Amino acid sequence: MKPIVLSSIRKQNLRKVLDLLTLAPAMTRQELAEASGLSQMTVTNLVELLKKQGVLHQTVVPRDENSRHPQGRRARAISLSGDQKTWLIVDISSRQFSMTLIGFDVEILMEIHDNQQGEYLQRLESFLREGGIRMLNALSDRKLLGVAIITPGPYEISSDTVNNQRLPQLNQVRIKELFRRCLGHYEYYVDEDVKFAVRSFSDPVVLNQCEVLYYLYIGEGVGGAAVHRGNMLRGLNATAGDAGRLIDRQGNIYENRLNTEAFLHLLDIPVSLPPEELQETLRRVATQQPLQYASALELMASVTAEMLHSVLWILDPTHIVIDCVYAQPDGKSFVQMVKKHLAKLFQGEPRILPHLFPCPPGVSSVLRGAVRVLQSAWLDRILM
Amino acid sequence: MKPIVLSSIRKQNLRKVLDLLTLAPAMTRQELAEASGLSQMTVTNLVELLKKQGVLHQTVVPRDENSRHPQGRRARAISLSGDQKTWLIVDISSRQFSMTLIGFDVEILMEIHDNQQGEYLQRLESFLREGGIRMLNALSDRKLLGVAIITPGPYEISSDTVNNQRLPQLNQVRIKELFRRCLGHYEYYVDEDVKFAVRSFSDPVVLNQCEVLYYLYIGEGVGGAAVHRGNMLRGLNATAGDAGRLIDRQGNIYENRLNTEAFLHLLDIPVSLPPEELQETLRRVATQQPLQYASALELMASVTAEMLHSVLWILDPTHIVIDCVYAQPDGKSFVQMVKKHLAKLFQGEPRILPHLFPCPPGVSSVLRGAVRVLQSAWLDRILM
């Protein structure tokens, strides 16, 4: 048992170093040791290991008058490098596919969105073939370490299929087989969108204060995922956390009342907008008809709180991240509204309400989570 | 980090040995090694450690003609001993208090049930004082290793109070303070009934096949708790798994529709029966009016399935243990009924339903779970 334990500690330590370097532009070994709580010796060993893998840059730090060791060896600033190694993330979780090539340093190198018309599966195949060619060009000399495939529902390894309600055509497809045929033979990691997303929040900082983190996604579909003490809650059917499927008092599932289509319906906006236009339209409505927009959001916040009521009794999460596509023009306000409605629902109960926060802006949680999964699989390989 | 990891492995190994000895009447070192997968050397060391603590019996195994080493050293059968060390479990989770003194070998030495009338808190105090005297007599030369206090709701360490709806008088009481005053200065471990109970199922056998085990209790109250990969899901307010507080389509909480009072109401039985009489009455009704009893149980099973619907989407448990007080005359049938109603609810969904089973007969899950918690705390102390 000992070797397993030691390599898992080593993996945790490497993960810490990678997390720190992902957050900071560059750090010296000493800074890494201080921030991670690891010894300088451990940090040096880990940095050497990563250097050998060709994923680090080192630059000499200009000598500083205030430095503690002005006469000593020059410190080197270490940063992640995207020059040699990359990740690819293919998102087929919504009707519009996308493909993102990301350097090891989590900088986006290339993004392709599907803008074609036509039958769903044909569209997917031609998107993967054309995207594959463009990706190979963008890669140039870099090596692809792994590919994450983001699906709209849980993935079943043994049958190589997904199971979802929104895009039933996809349930017939053998996922990895399709990808190998159209894109080539790579290391593929398939998982549901929310399962990737929740992992972007499982960093040590959050976990230290957090028994259960719940991630709620509201968009074309409504779903969620939970991390319990650093382990994802997956469940028997890999549907754990899927609040969108809960039944409301009218006997409907919450997904149908809360998804983007339902929201656009409240604002009399045609529902078949591509993602780019959707965001633009929402921003316009939020600016030009602020009252209508706010009152539609308020209604959705009250339904969200009602749905979260069951989540609060069954998971009792410490933190809830709300990633609502149509609230993006004003994500913070939406979270405030949900909070207010939750407080009303739990009025009179001696209960602490979870810390609610909107999804951080920038690179999406799904992409960040997918990079973490790919990193983790890569760490397993290099530590073998 | 290494010493912590090693002592936690040692604790796991000791736990395995204790679990095996709790299940089997007696085992040789070789049998322990085979059953646990540990080396003979490790088993020998652990057995020595437990022997020093005075919690093991050893008897020479009669020489067996079929033994592999008929000429070798005589094997010794090792069993847990309740001669020197004991646990005490005080259950204040329902209106009727009880106190159980259990030997280290998990044999019950003494049981006291409260049969008094009067004001709740006065009754509790006098029960603890009188029970304390009887316990000291029953202890004779044995040492008490720890006391578990079972409460009807989550316990808040910092304020030393519990929070529950059924027995609001208890929410005003400083629990450990009261026990120290009435019973004496021991090591006290306080937790909610379902939280103790779920731990009795967290043995290695179950956990190997089980991502999430959910324990559902239906009795004076309705609640539950979950174990996720060997870790209890506790949550921000320690209410994780409390399905009884979910809201049904009429806006009522399920607890009110499912508790013993509601069941007895269906059968026109007066509701204020003490626990012993309750079980007797239920057995009589089940035998004399089997149709009425079965149809009342069937109704409760359909409500239970409806309540579990949310649990299946949010926790997606692998196993569900149903501990229903009023279904005890026929626990298996009740579980079958719930299963049937769940299958109906999930008809048309490509979904695997969890493995449902009734609570095993014999020593209650709450008591077995409490012993596990006390054992665990004791292991921490002796491994320090």
CSV table of N, CA and C in Angstrom, one decimal, chain A residues 27-144:
chain,number,residue,atom,x,y,z
A,27,MET,N,6.6,32.4,-10.7
A,27,MET,CA,6.9,32.4,-9.3
A,27,MET,C,8.3,31.8,-9.1
A,28,THR,N,9.1,32.2,-8.1
A,28,THR,CA,10.4,31.6,-7.8
A,28,THR,C,10.1,30.3,-7.0
A,29,ARG,N,11.2,29.4,-6.9
A,29,ARG,CA,11.1,28.2,-6.1
A,29,ARG,C,10.7,28.6,-4.7
A,30,GLN,N,11.3,29.6,-4.2
A,30,GLN,CA,11.1,30.0,-2.8
A,30,GLN,C,9.6,30.4,-2.6
A,31,GLU,N,9.1,31.2,-3.6
A,31,GLU,CA,7.7,31.6,-3.5
A,31,GLU,C,6.8,30.4,-3.6
A,32,LEU,N,7.1,29.5,-4.5
A,32,LEU,CA,6.3,28.3,-4.6
A,32,LEU,C,6.3,27.5,-3.3
A,33,ALA,N,7.5,27.4,-2.6
A,33,ALA,CA,7.6,26.6,-1.4
A,33,ALA,C,6.7,27.3,-0.3
A,34,GLU,N,6.8,28.7,-0.3
A,34,GLU,CA,6.0,29.4,0.8
A,34,GLU,C,4.5,29.2,0.5
A,35,ALA,N,4.1,29.4,-0.7
A,35,ALA,CA,2.7,29.4,-1.0
A,35,ALA,C,2.1,28.0,-0.9
A,36,SER,N,2.9,27.0,-1.1
A,36,SER,CA,2.4,25.6,-1.1
A,36,SER,C,2.6,24.9,0.2
A,37,GLY,N,3.5,25.5,1.1
A,37,GLY,CA,3.8,24.8,2.3
A,37,GLY,C,4.7,23.6,2.2
A,38,LEU,N,5.2,23.4,1.0
A,38,LEU,CA,6.1,22.3,0.7
A,38,LEU,C,7.6,22.8,1.0
A,39,SER,N,8.5,21.8,1.3
A,39,SER,CA,9.8,22.2,1.5
A,39,SER,C,10.5,22.6,0.2
A,40,GLN,N,11.6,23.4,0.3
A,40,GLN,CA,12.3,23.9,-0.9
A,40,GLN,C,12.8,22.7,-1.7
A,41,MET,N,13.3,21.6,-1.0
A,41,MET,CA,13.8,20.4,-1.6
A,41,MET,C,12.7,19.8,-2.5
A,42,THR,N,11.5,19.6,-1.9
A,42,THR,CA,10.4,19.0,-2.6
A,42,THR,C,10.0,19.8,-3.8
A,43,VAL,N,9.9,21.1,-3.6
A,43,VAL,CA,9.6,22.0,-4.8
A,43,VAL,C,10.6,21.9,-5.9
A,44,THR,N,11.9,21.8,-5.5
A,44,THR,CA,13.0,21.7,-6.5
A,44,THR,C,12.8,20.4,-7.3
A,45,ASN,N,12.5,19.3,-6.6
A,45,ASN,CA,12.4,18.0,-7.3
A,45,ASN,C,11.2,18.0,-8.2
A,46,LEU,N,10.1,18.6,-7.8
A,46,LEU,CA,8.9,18.7,-8.6
A,46,LEU,C,9.1,19.6,-9.8
A,47,VAL,N,9.8,20.7,-9.6
A,47,VAL,CA,10.1,21.6,-10.7
A,47,VAL,C,11.0,20.9,-11.8
A,48,GLU,N,12.0,20.1,-11.3
A,48,GLU,CA,12.8,19.4,-12.2
A,48,GLU,C,12.0,18.4,-13.0
A,49,LEU,N,11.1,17.7,-12.4
A,49,LEU,CA,10.3,16.7,-13.0
A,49,LEU,C,9.4,17.4,-14.1
A,50,LEU,N,8.9,18.6,-13.8
A,50,LEU,CA,8.0,19.3,-14.8
A,50,LEU,C,8.9,19.8,-15.9
A,51,LYS,N,10.1,20.3,-15.6
A,51,LYS,CA,11.0,20.8,-16.6
A,51,LYS,C,11.4,19.8,-17.6
A,52,LYS,N,11.6,18.5,-17.1
A,52,LYS,CA,12.0,17.4,-18.0
A,52,LYS,C,10.8,17.1,-19.0
A,53,GLN,N,9.6,17.4,-18.5
A,53,GLN,CA,8.4,17.2,-19.4
A,53,GLN,C,8.2,18.3,-20.4
A,54,GLY,N,9.1,19.3,-20.3
A,54,GLY,CA,9.0,20.4,-21.2
A,54,GLY,C,7.7,21.3,-21.1
A,55,VAL,N,7.3,21.5,-19.8
A,55,VAL,CA,6.1,22.3,-19.6
A,55,VAL,C,6.4,23.6,-18.8
A,56,LEU,N,7.7,23.8,-18.6
A,56,LEU,CA,8.0,25.0,-17.8
A,56,LEU,C,8.9,26.0,-18.5
A,57,HIS,N,8.8,27.3,-18.3
A,57,HIS,CA,9.7,28.3,-18.7
A,57,HIS,C,10.5,28.8,-17.4
A,58,GLN,N,11.7,29.1,-17.6
A,58,GLN,CA,12.4,29.7,-16.5
A,58,GLN,C,13.1,31.0,-17.0
A,59,THR,N,12.9,32.0,-16.2
A,59,THR,CA,13.6,33.3,-16.6
A,59,THR,C,14.3,33.8,-15.3
A,60,VAL,N,15.5,34.4,-15.5
A,60,VAL,CA,16.2,35.0,-14.4
A,60,VAL,C,15.5,36.2,-13.9
A,61,VAL,N,15.3,36.3,-12.6
A,61,VAL,CA,14.6,37.5,-12.0
A,61,VAL,C,15.6,38.6,-11.9
A,62,PRO,N,15.3,39.8,-12.4
A,62,PRO,CA,16.2,40.9,-12.3
A,62,PRO,C,16.6,41.1,-10.8
A,63,ARG,N,17.9,41.4,-10.6
A,63,ARG,CA,18.4,41.5,-9.2
A,63,ARG,C,17.7,42.7,-8.5
A,64,ASP,N,17.3,42.5,-7.3
A,64,ASP,CA,16.5,43.5,-6.6
A,64,ASP,C,17.3,43.9,-5.4
A,65,GLU,N,17.4,45.3,-5.2
A,65,GLU,CA,18.1,45.8,-4.1
A,65,GLU,C,17.6,45.4,-2.8
A,66,ASN,N,16.3,45.2,-2.8
A,66,ASN,CA,15.6,44.8,-1.5
A,66,ASN,C,15.6,43.3,-1.2
A,67,SER,N,16.2,42.6,-2.2
A,67,SER,CA,16.2,41.1,-2.0
A,67,SER,C,16.9,40.7,-0.7
A,68,ARG,N,16.5,39.6,-0.2
A,68,ARG,CA,17.1,39.2,1.1
A,68,ARG,C,18.5,38.7,0.8
A,69,HIS,N,18.8,38.2,-0.4
A,69,HIS,CA,20.1,37.6,-0.7
A,69,HIS,C,20.7,38.3,-1.9
A,70,PRO,N,21.0,39.6,-1.8
A,70,PRO,CA,21.4,40.3,-3.0
A,70,PRO,C,22.7,39.8,-3.6
A,71,GLN,N,23.5,39.1,-2.8
A,71,GLN,CA,24.8,38.6,-3.4
A,71,GLN,C,24.7,37.1,-3.8
A,72,GLY,N,23.6,36.5,-3.4
A,72,GLY,CA,23.5,35.1,-3.7
A,72,GLY,C,23.2,34.7,-5.1
A,73,ARG,N,22.9,33.5,-5.4
A,73,ARG,CA,22.5,33.0,-6.7
A,73,ARG,C,21.3,33.7,-7.2
A,74,ARG,N,21.3,34.0,-8.5
A,74,ARG,CA,20.1,34.7,-9.0
A,74,ARG,C,18.9,33.8,-9.0
A,75,ALA,N,17.8,34.3,-8.5
A,75,ALA,CA,16.5,33.5,-8.5
A,75,ALA,C,16.0,33.4,-9.9
A,76,ARG,N,15.3,32.3,-10.1
A,76,ARG,CA,14.7,32.1,-11.4
A,76,ARG,C,13.1,32.1,-11.2
A,77,ALA,N,12.5,32.8,-12.1
A,77,ALA,CA,11.0,32.8,-12.1
A,77,ALA,C,10.5,31.7,-13.0
A,78,ILE,N,9.6,30.8,-12.4
A,78,ILE,CA,9.1,29.7,-13.1
A,78,ILE,C,7.7,30.0,-13.6
A,79,SER,N,7.4,29.7,-14.8
A,79,SER,CA,6.1,29.8,-15.3
A,79,SER,C,5.7,28.6,-16.2
A,80,LEU,N,4.4,28.4,-16.3
A,80,LEU,CA,4.0,27.3,-17.2
A,80,LEU,C,4.3,27.7,-18.7
A,81,SER,N,4.6,26.7,-19.5
A,81,SER,CA,4.9,27.0,-20.9
A,81,SER,C,3.9,26.2,-21.8
A,82,GLY,N,3.3,27.0,-22.8
A,82,GLY,CA,2.4,26.3,-23.7
A,82,GLY,C,3.1,26.1,-25.1
A,83,ASP,N,4.5,26.2,-25.1
A,83,ASP,CA,5.2,26.0,-26.3
A,83,ASP,C,5.2,24.6,-26.9
A,84,GLN,N,5.2,23.6,-26.0
A,84,GLN,CA,5.4,22.2,-26.4
A,84,GLN,C,4.2,21.3,-26.2
A,85,LYS,N,3.4,21.6,-25.2
A,85,LYS,CA,2.4,20.6,-24.8
A,85,LYS,C,1.0,21.4,-24.8
A,86,THR,N,0.0,20.7,-25.2
A,86,THR,CA,-1.3,21.3,-25.3
A,86,THR,C,-2.4,20.3,-24.9
A,87,TRP,N,-3.6,20.9,-24.7
A,87,TRP,CA,-4.8,20.1,-24.5
A,87,TRP,C,-5.9,20.5,-25.5
A,88,LEU,N,-6.7,19.5,-25.8
A,88,LEU,CA,-7.9,19.9,-26.7
A,88,LEU,C,-9.2,19.6,-26.0
A,89,ILE,N,-10.1,20.5,-26.1
A,89,ILE,CA,-11.4,20.3,-25.4
A,89,ILE,C,-12.5,20.4,-26.5
A,90,VAL,N,-13.3,19.4,-26.7
A,90,VAL,CA,-14.4,19.4,-27.6
A,90,VAL,C,-15.7,19.4,-26.9
A,91,ASP,N,-16.5,20.4,-27.1
A,91,ASP,CA,-17.8,20.5,-26.4
A,91,ASP,C,-18.9,20.1,-27.3
A,92,ILE,N,-19.5,19.0,-27.0
A,92,ILE,CA,-20.7,18.6,-27.8
A,92,ILE,C,-21.9,18.5,-26.9
A,93,SER,N,-21.9,19.4,-25.8
A,93,SER,CA,-23.0,19.3,-24.8
A,93,SER,C,-24.2,20.1,-25.2
A,94,SER,N,-24.1,21.0,-26.2
A,94,SER,CA,-25.2,21.7,-26.7
A,94,SER,C,-25.4,21.6,-28.2
A,95,ARG,N,-26.4,22.2,-28.7
A,95,ARG,CA,-26.7,22.0,-30.2
A,95,ARG,C,-25.5,22.6,-31.0
A,96,GLN,N,-24.8,23.6,-30.4
A,96,GLN,CA,-23.7,24.2,-31.1
A,96,GLN,C,-22.4,23.6,-30.6
A,97,PHE,N,-21.7,23.0,-31.4
A,97,PHE,CA,-20.4,22.4,-31.0
A,97,PHE,C,-19.3,23.4,-30.9
A,98,SER,N,-18.3,23.1,-30.1
A,98,SER,CA,-17.1,23.9,-30.2
A,98,SER,C,-15.8,23.1,-29.8
A,99,MET,N,-14.7,23.6,-30.2
A,99,MET,CA,-13.4,22.9,-30.1
A,99,MET,C,-12.4,24.0,-29.6
A,100,THR,N,-11.7,23.7,-28.5
A,100,THR,CA,-10.8,24.7,-28.0
A,100,THR,C,-9.4,24.0,-27.8
A,101,LEU,N,-8.4,24.6,-28.4
A,101,LEU,CA,-7.0,24.1,-28.2
A,101,LEU,C,-6.4,25.0,-27.2
A,102,ILE,N,-5.9,24.4,-26.1
A,102,ILE,CA,-5.4,25.2,-24.9
A,102,ILE,C,-4.0,24.8,-24.7
A,103,GLY,N,-3.1,25.7,-24.5
A,103,GLY,CA,-1.7,25.4,-24.2
A,103,GLY,C,-1.6,24.8,-22.8
A,104,PHE,N,-0.5,24.2,-22.4
A,104,PHE,CA,-0.3,23.7,-21.1
A,104,PHE,C,-0.5,24.8,-20.1
A,105,ASP,N,-0.2,26.0,-20.5
A,105,ASP,CA,-0.3,27.2,-19.6
A,105,ASP,C,-1.7,27.8,-19.5
A,106,VAL,N,-2.7,27.0,-20.0
A,106,VAL,CA,-4.1,27.4,-20.0
A,106,VAL,C,-4.4,28.7,-20.7
A,107,GLU,N,-3.6,28.9,-21.8
A,107,GLU,CA,-3.9,30.0,-22.7
A,107,GLU,C,-4.6,29.4,-23.9
A,108,ILE,N,-5.7,30.1,-24.3
A,108,ILE,CA,-6.4,29.5,-25.5
A,108,ILE,C,-5.6,29.8,-26.8
A,109,LEU,N,-5.3,28.7,-27.6
A,109,LEU,CA,-4.6,28.9,-28.8
A,109,LEU,C,-5.5,29.0,-30.0
A,110,MET,N,-6.6,28.3,-29.9
A,110,MET,CA,-7.5,28.2,-31.1
A,110,MET,C,-8.9,27.9,-30.6
A,111,GLU,N,-10.0,28.5,-31.2
A,111,GLU,CA,-11.3,28.2,-30.8
A,111,GLU,C,-12.1,28.1,-32.1
A,112,ILE,N,-12.9,27.0,-32.3
A,112,ILE,CA,-13.7,26.8,-33.4
A,112,ILE,C,-15.1,26.6,-32.9
A,113,HIS,N,-16.1,27.3,-33.5
A,113,HIS,CA,-17.5,27.1,-33.2
A,113,HIS,C,-18.2,26.6,-34.5
A,114,ASP,N,-19.1,25.8,-34.3
A,114,ASP,CA,-19.9,25.2,-35.4
A,114,ASP,C,-21.0,26.2,-35.8
A,115,ASN,N,-21.0,26.6,-37.1
A,115,ASN,CA,-22.0,27.5,-37.6
A,115,ASN,C,-22.8,26.9,-38.7
A,116,GLN,N,-22.7,25.6,-38.9
A,116,GLN,CA,-23.3,24.9,-40.0
A,116,GLN,C,-24.8,24.6,-39.8
A,117,GLN,N,-25.5,24.4,-40.8
A,117,GLN,CA,-26.9,23.9,-40.8
A,117,GLN,C,-26.9,22.4,-41.1
A,118,GLY,N,-28.0,21.8,-40.9
A,118,GLY,CA,-28.2,20.4,-41.3
A,118,GLY,C,-28.5,19.4,-40.2
A,119,GLU,N,-28.4,18.2,-40.6
A,119,GLU,CA,-28.8,17.1,-39.7
A,119,GLU,C,-27.7,17.0,-38.6
A,120,TYR,N,-28.2,16.8,-37.4
A,120,TYR,CA,-27.3,16.8,-36.2
A,120,TYR,C,-26.1,16.0,-36.3
A,121,LEU,N,-26.2,14.7,-36.6
A,121,LEU,CA,-25.1,13.8,-36.5
A,121,LEU,C,-24.1,14.0,-37.7
A,122,GLN,N,-24.7,14.4,-38.9
A,122,GLN,CA,-23.8,14.7,-40.0
A,122,GLN,C,-23.0,15.9,-39.7
A,123,ARG,N,-23.6,16.9,-39.1
A,123,ARG,CA,-23.0,18.2,-38.7
A,123,ARG,C,-21.8,17.9,-37.7
A,124,LEU,N,-22.1,17.0,-36.7
A,124,LEU,CA,-21.1,16.6,-35.8
A,124,LEU,C,-19.9,16.0,-36.4
A,125,GLU,N,-20.1,15.0,-37.3
A,125,GLU,CA,-19.0,14.4,-38.0
A,125,GLU,C,-18.2,15.4,-38.8
A,126,SER,N,-18.8,16.2,-39.6
A,126,SER,CA,-18.0,17.1,-40.5
A,126,SER,C,-17.3,18.2,-39.6
A,127,PHE,N,-17.9,18.5,-38.5
A,127,PHE,CA,-17.3,19.5,-37.6
A,127,PHE,C,-16.0,18.9,-37.0
A,128,LEU,N,-16.1,17.6,-36.6
A,128,LEU,CA,-14.9,17.0,-36.0
A,128,LEU,C,-13.8,16.8,-37.1
A,129,ARG,N,-14.2,16.4,-38.3
A,129,ARG,CA,-13.2,16.3,-39.4
A,129,ARG,C,-12.5,17.6,-39.7
A,130,GLU,N,-13.3,18.6,-40.0
A,130,GLU,CA,-12.7,19.9,-40.3
A,130,GLU,C,-11.9,20.5,-39.2
A,131,GLY,N,-12.5,20.4,-38.0
A,131,GLY,CA,-11.9,20.9,-36.8
A,131,GLY,C,-10.5,20.2,-36.6
A,132,GLY,N,-10.5,18.9,-36.9
A,132,GLY,CA,-9.3,18.2,-36.7
A,132,GLY,C,-8.1,18.7,-37.6
A,133,ILE,N,-8.5,19.1,-38.8
A,133,ILE,CA,-7.5,19.6,-39.7
A,133,ILE,C,-7.0,20.9,-39.2
A,134,ARG,N,-7.9,21.8,-38.8
A,134,ARG,CA,-7.5,23.1,-38.3
A,134,ARG,C,-6.7,23.0,-37.0
A,135,MET,N,-7.0,22.0,-36.2
A,135,MET,CA,-6.3,21.8,-34.9
A,135,MET,C,-4.9,21.4,-35.2
A,136,LEU,N,-4.7,20.5,-36.2
A,136,LEU,CA,-3.4,20.0,-36.5
A,136,LEU,C,-2.5,21.1,-37.0
A,137,ASN,N,-3.1,22.0,-37.8
A,137,ASN,CA,-2.3,23.2,-38.2
A,137,ASN,C,-1.9,24.1,-37.0
A,138,ALA,N,-2.9,24.3,-36.2
A,138,ALA,CA,-2.6,25.2,-35.0
A,138,ALA,C,-1.6,24.6,-34.1
A,139,LEU,N,-1.6,23.2,-34.0
A,139,LEU,CA,-0.6,22.6,-33.1
A,139,LEU,C,0.8,22.9,-33.4
A,140,SER,N,1.1,23.0,-34.8
A,140,SER,CA,2.5,23.0,-35.3
A,140,SER,C,3.4,22.0,-34.6
A,141,ASP,N,4.4,22.5,-33.9
A,141,ASP,CA,5.3,21.5,-33.3
A,141,ASP,C,4.9,20.9,-31.9
A,142,ARG,N,3.8,21.5,-31.4
A,142,ARG,CA,3.4,21.1,-30.1
A,142,ARG,C,2.8,19.7,-30.1
A,143,LYS,N,2.8,19.0,-28.9
A,143,LYS,CA,2.2,17.7,-28.7
A,143,LYS,C,0.9,17.8,-28.0
A,144,LEU,N,-0.1,17.0,-28.4
A,144,LEU,CA,-1.4,17.0,-27.8
A,144,LEU,C,-1.3,16.0,-26.7
